[in-house]
PDB file of C-alpha atoms and ligand atoms in Angstrom:
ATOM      1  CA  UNK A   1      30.109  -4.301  -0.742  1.00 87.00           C
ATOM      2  CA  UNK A   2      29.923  -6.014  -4.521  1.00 95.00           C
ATOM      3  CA  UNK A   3      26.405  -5.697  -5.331  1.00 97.00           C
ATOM      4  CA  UNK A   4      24.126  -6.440  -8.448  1.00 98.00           C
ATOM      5  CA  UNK A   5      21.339  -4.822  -9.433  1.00 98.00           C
ATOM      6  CA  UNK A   6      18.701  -4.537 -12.156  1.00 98.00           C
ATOM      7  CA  UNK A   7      18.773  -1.848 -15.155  1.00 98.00           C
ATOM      8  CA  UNK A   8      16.401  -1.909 -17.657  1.00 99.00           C
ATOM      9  CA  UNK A   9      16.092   1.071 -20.993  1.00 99.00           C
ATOM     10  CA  UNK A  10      12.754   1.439 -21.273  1.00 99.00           C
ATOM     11  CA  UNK A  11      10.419   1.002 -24.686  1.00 98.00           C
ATOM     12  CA  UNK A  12      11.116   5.582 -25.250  1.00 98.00           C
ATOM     13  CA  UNK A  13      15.066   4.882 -24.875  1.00 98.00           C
ATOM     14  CA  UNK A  14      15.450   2.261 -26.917  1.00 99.00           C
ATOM     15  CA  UNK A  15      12.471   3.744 -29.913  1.00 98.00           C
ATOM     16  CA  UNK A  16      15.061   7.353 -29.491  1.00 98.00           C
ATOM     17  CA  UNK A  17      18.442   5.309 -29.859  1.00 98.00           C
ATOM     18  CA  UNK A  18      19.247   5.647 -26.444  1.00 98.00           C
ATOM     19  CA  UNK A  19      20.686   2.571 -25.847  1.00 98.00           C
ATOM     20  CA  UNK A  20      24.063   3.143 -27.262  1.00 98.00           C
ATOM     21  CA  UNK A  21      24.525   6.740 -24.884  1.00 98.00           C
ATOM     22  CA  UNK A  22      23.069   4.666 -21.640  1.00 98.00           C
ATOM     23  CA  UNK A  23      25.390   1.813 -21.988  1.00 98.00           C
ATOM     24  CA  UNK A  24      28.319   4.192 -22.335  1.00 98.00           C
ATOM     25  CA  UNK A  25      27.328   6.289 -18.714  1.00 98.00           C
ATOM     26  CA  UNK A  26      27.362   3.216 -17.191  1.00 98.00           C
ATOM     27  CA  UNK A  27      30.723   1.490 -18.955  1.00 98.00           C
ATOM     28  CA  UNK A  28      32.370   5.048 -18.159  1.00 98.00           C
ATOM     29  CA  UNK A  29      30.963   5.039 -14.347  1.00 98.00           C
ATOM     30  CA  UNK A  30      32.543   1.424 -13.990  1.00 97.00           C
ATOM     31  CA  UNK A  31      29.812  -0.244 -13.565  1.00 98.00           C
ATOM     32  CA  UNK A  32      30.016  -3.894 -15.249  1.00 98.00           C
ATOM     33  CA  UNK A  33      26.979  -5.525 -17.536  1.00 98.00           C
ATOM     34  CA  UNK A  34      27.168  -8.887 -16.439  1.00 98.00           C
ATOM     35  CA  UNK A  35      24.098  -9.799 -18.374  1.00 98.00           C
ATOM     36  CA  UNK A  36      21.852  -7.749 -21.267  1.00 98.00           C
ATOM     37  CA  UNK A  37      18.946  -8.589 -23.972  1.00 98.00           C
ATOM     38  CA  UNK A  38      16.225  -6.651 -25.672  1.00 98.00           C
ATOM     39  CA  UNK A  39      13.236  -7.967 -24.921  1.00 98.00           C
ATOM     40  CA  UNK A  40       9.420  -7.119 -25.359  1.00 98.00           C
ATOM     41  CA  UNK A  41       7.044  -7.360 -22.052  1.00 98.00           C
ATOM     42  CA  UNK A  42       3.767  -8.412 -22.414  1.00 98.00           C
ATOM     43  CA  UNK A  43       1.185  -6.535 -20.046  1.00 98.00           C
ATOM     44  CA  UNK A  44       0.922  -9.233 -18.090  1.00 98.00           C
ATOM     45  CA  UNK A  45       4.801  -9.198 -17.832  1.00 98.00           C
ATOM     46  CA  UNK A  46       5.240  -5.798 -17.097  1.00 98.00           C
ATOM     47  CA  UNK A  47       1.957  -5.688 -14.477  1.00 98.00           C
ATOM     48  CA  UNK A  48       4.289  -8.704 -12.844  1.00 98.00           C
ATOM     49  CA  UNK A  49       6.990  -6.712 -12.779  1.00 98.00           C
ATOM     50  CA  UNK A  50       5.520  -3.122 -10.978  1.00 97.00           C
ATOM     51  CA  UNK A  51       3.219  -5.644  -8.942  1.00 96.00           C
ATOM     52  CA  UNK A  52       4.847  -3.346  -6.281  1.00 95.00           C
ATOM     53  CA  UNK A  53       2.759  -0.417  -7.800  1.00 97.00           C
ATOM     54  CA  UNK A  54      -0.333  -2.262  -8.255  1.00 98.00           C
ATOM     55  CA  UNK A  55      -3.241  -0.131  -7.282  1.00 98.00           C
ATOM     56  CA  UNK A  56      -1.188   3.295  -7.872  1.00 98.00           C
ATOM     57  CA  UNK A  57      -2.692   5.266  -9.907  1.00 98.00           C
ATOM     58  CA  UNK A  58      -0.177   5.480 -12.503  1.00 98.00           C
ATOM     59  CA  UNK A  59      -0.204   1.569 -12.376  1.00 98.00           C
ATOM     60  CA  UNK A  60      -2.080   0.795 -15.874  1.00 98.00           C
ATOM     61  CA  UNK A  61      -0.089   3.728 -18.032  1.00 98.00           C
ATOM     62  CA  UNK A  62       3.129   2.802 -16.562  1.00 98.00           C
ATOM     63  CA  UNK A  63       2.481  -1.034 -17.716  1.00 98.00           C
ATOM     64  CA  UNK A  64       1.022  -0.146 -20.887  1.00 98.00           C
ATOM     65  CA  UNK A  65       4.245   2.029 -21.556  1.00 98.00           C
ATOM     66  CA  UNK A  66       6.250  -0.442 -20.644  1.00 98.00           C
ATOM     67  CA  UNK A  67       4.775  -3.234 -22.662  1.00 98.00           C
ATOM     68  CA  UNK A  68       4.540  -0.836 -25.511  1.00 98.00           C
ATOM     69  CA  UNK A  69       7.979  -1.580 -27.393  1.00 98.00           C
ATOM     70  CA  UNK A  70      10.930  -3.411 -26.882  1.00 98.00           C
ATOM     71  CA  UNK A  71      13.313  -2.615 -23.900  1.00 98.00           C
ATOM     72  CA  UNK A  72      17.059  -3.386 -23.132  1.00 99.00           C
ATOM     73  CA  UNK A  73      17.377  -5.606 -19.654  1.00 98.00           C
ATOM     74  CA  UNK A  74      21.116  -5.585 -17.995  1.00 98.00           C
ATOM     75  CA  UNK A  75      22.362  -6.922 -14.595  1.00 98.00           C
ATOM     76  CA  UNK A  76      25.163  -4.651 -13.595  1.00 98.00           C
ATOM     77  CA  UNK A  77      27.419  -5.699 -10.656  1.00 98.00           C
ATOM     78  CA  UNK A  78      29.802  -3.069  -8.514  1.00 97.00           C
ATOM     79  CA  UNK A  79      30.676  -1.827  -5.238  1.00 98.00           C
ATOM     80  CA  UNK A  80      27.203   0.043  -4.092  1.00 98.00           C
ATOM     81  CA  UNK A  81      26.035  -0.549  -7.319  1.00 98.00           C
ATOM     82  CA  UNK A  82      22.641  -0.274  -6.477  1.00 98.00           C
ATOM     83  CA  UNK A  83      22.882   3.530  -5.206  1.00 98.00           C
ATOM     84  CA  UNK A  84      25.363   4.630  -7.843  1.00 98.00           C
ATOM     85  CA  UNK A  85      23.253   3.451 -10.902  1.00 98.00           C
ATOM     86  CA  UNK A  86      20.016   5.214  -9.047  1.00 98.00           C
ATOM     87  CA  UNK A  87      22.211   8.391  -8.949  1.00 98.00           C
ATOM     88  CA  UNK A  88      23.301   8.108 -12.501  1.00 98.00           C
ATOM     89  CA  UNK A  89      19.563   7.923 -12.976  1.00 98.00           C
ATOM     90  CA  UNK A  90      18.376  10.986 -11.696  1.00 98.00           C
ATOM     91  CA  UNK A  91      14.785  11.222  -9.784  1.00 98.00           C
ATOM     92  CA  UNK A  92      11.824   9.406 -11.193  1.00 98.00           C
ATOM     93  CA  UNK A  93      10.909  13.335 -12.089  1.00 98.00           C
ATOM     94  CA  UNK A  94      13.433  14.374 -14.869  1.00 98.00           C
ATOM     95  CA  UNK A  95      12.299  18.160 -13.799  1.00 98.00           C
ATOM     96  CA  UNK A  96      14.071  17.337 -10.374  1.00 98.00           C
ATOM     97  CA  UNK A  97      16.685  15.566 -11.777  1.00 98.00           C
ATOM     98  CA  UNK A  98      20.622  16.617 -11.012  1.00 98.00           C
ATOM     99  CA  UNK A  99      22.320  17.784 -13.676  1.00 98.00           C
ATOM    100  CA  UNK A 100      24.425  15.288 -16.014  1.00 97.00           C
ATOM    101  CA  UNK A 101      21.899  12.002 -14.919  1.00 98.00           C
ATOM    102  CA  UNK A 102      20.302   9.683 -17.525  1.00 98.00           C
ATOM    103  CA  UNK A 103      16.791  11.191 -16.527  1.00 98.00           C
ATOM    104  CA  UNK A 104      17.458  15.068 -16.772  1.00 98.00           C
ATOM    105  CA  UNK A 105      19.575  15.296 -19.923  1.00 98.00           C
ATOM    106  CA  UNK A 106      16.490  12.445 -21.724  1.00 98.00           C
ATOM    107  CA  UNK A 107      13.500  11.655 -20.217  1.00 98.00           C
ATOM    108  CA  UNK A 108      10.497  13.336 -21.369  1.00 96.00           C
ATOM    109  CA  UNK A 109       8.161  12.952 -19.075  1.00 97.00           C
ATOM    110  CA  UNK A 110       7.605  11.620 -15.839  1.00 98.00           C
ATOM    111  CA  UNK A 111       6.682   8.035 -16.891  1.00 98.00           C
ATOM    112  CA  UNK A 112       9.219   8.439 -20.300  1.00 98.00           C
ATOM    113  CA  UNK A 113      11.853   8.312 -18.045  1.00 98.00           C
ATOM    114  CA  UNK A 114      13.901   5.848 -20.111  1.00 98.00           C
ATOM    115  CA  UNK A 115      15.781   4.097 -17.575  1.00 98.00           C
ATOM    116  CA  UNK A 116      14.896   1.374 -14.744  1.00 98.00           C
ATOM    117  CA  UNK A 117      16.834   0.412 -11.560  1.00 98.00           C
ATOM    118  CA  UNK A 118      16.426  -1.805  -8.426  1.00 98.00           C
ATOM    119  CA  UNK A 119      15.931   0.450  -5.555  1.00 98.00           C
ATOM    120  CA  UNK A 120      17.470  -2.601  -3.062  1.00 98.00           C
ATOM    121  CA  UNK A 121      19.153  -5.666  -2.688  1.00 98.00           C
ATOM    122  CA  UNK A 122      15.793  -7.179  -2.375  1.00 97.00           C
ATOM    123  CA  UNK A 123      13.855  -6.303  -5.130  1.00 97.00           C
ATOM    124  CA  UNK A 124      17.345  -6.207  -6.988  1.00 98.00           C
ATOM    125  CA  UNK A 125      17.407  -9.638  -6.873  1.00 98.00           C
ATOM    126  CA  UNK A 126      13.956 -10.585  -7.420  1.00 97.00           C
ATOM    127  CA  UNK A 127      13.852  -7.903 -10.868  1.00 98.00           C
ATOM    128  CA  UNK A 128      17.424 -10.079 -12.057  1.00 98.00           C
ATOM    129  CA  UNK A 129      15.793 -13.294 -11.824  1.00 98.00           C
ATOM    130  CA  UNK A 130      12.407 -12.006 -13.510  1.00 98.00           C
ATOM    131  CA  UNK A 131      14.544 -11.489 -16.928  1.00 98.00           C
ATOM    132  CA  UNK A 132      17.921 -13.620 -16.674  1.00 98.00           C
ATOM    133  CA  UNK A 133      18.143 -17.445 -15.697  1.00 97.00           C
ATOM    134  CA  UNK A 134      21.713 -18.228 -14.079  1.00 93.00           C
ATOM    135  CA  UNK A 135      23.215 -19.922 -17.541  1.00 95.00           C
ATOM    136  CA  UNK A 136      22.702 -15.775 -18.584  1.00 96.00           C
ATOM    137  CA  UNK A 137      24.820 -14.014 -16.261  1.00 95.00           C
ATOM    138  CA  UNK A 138      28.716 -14.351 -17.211  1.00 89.00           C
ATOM    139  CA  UNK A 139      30.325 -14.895 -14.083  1.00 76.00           C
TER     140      UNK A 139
HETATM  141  P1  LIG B   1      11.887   2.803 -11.673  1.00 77.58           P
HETATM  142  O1  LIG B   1      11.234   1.845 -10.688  1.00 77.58           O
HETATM  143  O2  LIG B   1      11.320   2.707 -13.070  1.00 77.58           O
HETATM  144  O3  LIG B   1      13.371   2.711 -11.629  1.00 77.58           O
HETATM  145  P2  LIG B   1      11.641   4.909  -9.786  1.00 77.58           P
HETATM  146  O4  LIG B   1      12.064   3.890  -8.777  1.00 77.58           O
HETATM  147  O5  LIG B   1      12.405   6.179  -9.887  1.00 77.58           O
HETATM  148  O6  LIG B   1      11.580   4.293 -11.227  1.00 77.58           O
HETATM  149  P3  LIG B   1       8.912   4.402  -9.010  1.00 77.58           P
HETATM  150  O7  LIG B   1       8.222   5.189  -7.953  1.00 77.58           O
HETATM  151  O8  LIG B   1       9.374   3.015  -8.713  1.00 77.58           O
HETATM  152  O9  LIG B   1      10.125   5.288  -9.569  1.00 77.58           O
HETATM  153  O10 LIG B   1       7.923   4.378 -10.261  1.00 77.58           O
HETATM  154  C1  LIG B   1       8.060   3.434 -11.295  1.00 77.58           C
HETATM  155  C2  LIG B   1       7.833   4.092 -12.629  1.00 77.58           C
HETATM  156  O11 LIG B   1       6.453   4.452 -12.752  1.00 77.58           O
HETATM  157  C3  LIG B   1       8.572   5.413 -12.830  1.00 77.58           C
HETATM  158  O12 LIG B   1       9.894   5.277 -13.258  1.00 77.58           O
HETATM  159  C4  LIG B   1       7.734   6.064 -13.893  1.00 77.58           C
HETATM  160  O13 LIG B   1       7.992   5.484 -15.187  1.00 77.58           O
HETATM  161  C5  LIG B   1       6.337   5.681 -13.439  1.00 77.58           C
HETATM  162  N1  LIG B   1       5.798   6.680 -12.505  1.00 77.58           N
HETATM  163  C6  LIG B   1       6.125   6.874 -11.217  1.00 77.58           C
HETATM  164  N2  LIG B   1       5.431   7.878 -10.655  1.00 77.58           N
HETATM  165  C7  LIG B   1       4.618   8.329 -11.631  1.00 77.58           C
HETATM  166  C8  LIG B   1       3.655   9.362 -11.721  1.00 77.58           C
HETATM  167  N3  LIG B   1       3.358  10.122 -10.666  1.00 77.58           N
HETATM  168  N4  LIG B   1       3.034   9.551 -12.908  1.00 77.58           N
HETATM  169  C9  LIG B   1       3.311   8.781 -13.979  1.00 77.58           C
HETATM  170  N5  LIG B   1       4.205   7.780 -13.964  1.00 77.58           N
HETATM  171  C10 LIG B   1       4.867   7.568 -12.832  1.00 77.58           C
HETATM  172 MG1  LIG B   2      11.163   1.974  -8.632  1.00 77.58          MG
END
């Protein structure tokens, strides 16, 4: 099923030129940008966008990171696109990352884990229209 789903390089990706080796995993995995901007999240922004984690312990760093520097935003679009850019991803932990995903071979730590995505068609949806009004997505 064509699906759409939300990527984002996060403010250590984009600060370690990142962006330009991210974009090519997913262009060479097939996976099409439909939309993409650099933008910078203010803490309010980026509290509204883990609102799902509010109350998690890691909930202020992880908003502070990512409101810390600019990041890249993209709406990809695919067949299963939501479960094959989370396995291009790796695990949230880059230590228990597979081999050859965006997280194992450059994320630092386990909140500099320079890549977002959409974990379902839900919240996939929801994340796209947080950053991208419809006049933003090529059709
Ligand atoms: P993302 O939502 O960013 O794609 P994910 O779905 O793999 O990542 P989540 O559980 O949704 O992981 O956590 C959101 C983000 O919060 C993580 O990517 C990471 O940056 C940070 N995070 C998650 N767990 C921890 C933790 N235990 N300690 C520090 N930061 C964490
Ligand atoms: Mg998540």
């Amino acid at each position: 099923m064509k699906e759409r789903t939300l990527s984002i390089i996060k403010p250590d990706g984009v600060s370690r030129n990142l962006i330009g080796a991210v974009v090519k995993r997913l262009e060479e995995a097939g996976l099409n940008i439909m939309a993409m901007k650099m933008i910078r999240m203010t803490k309010e922004q980026a509290k509204g966008f883990y609102k799902v984690h509010e109350g998690k312990p890691f909930y202020e760093s992880v908003t502070d990171f990512m409101s810390s520097g600019p990041c890249v935003v993209m709406a990809l679009e695919g067949e299963d696109v939501i479960k094959r850019y989370r396995k291009l991803m790796g695990a949230t932990n880059y230590k228990e990352a597979e081999e050859g995903t965006i997280r194992r071979d450059f994320a630092t730590d386990i909140e500099k884990n320079v890549v977002h995505g959409s974990d379902s068609e839900e919240n996939a949806r929801s994340e796209i229209n947080y950053f991208f009004n419809a006049l933003e997505i090529a059709k």
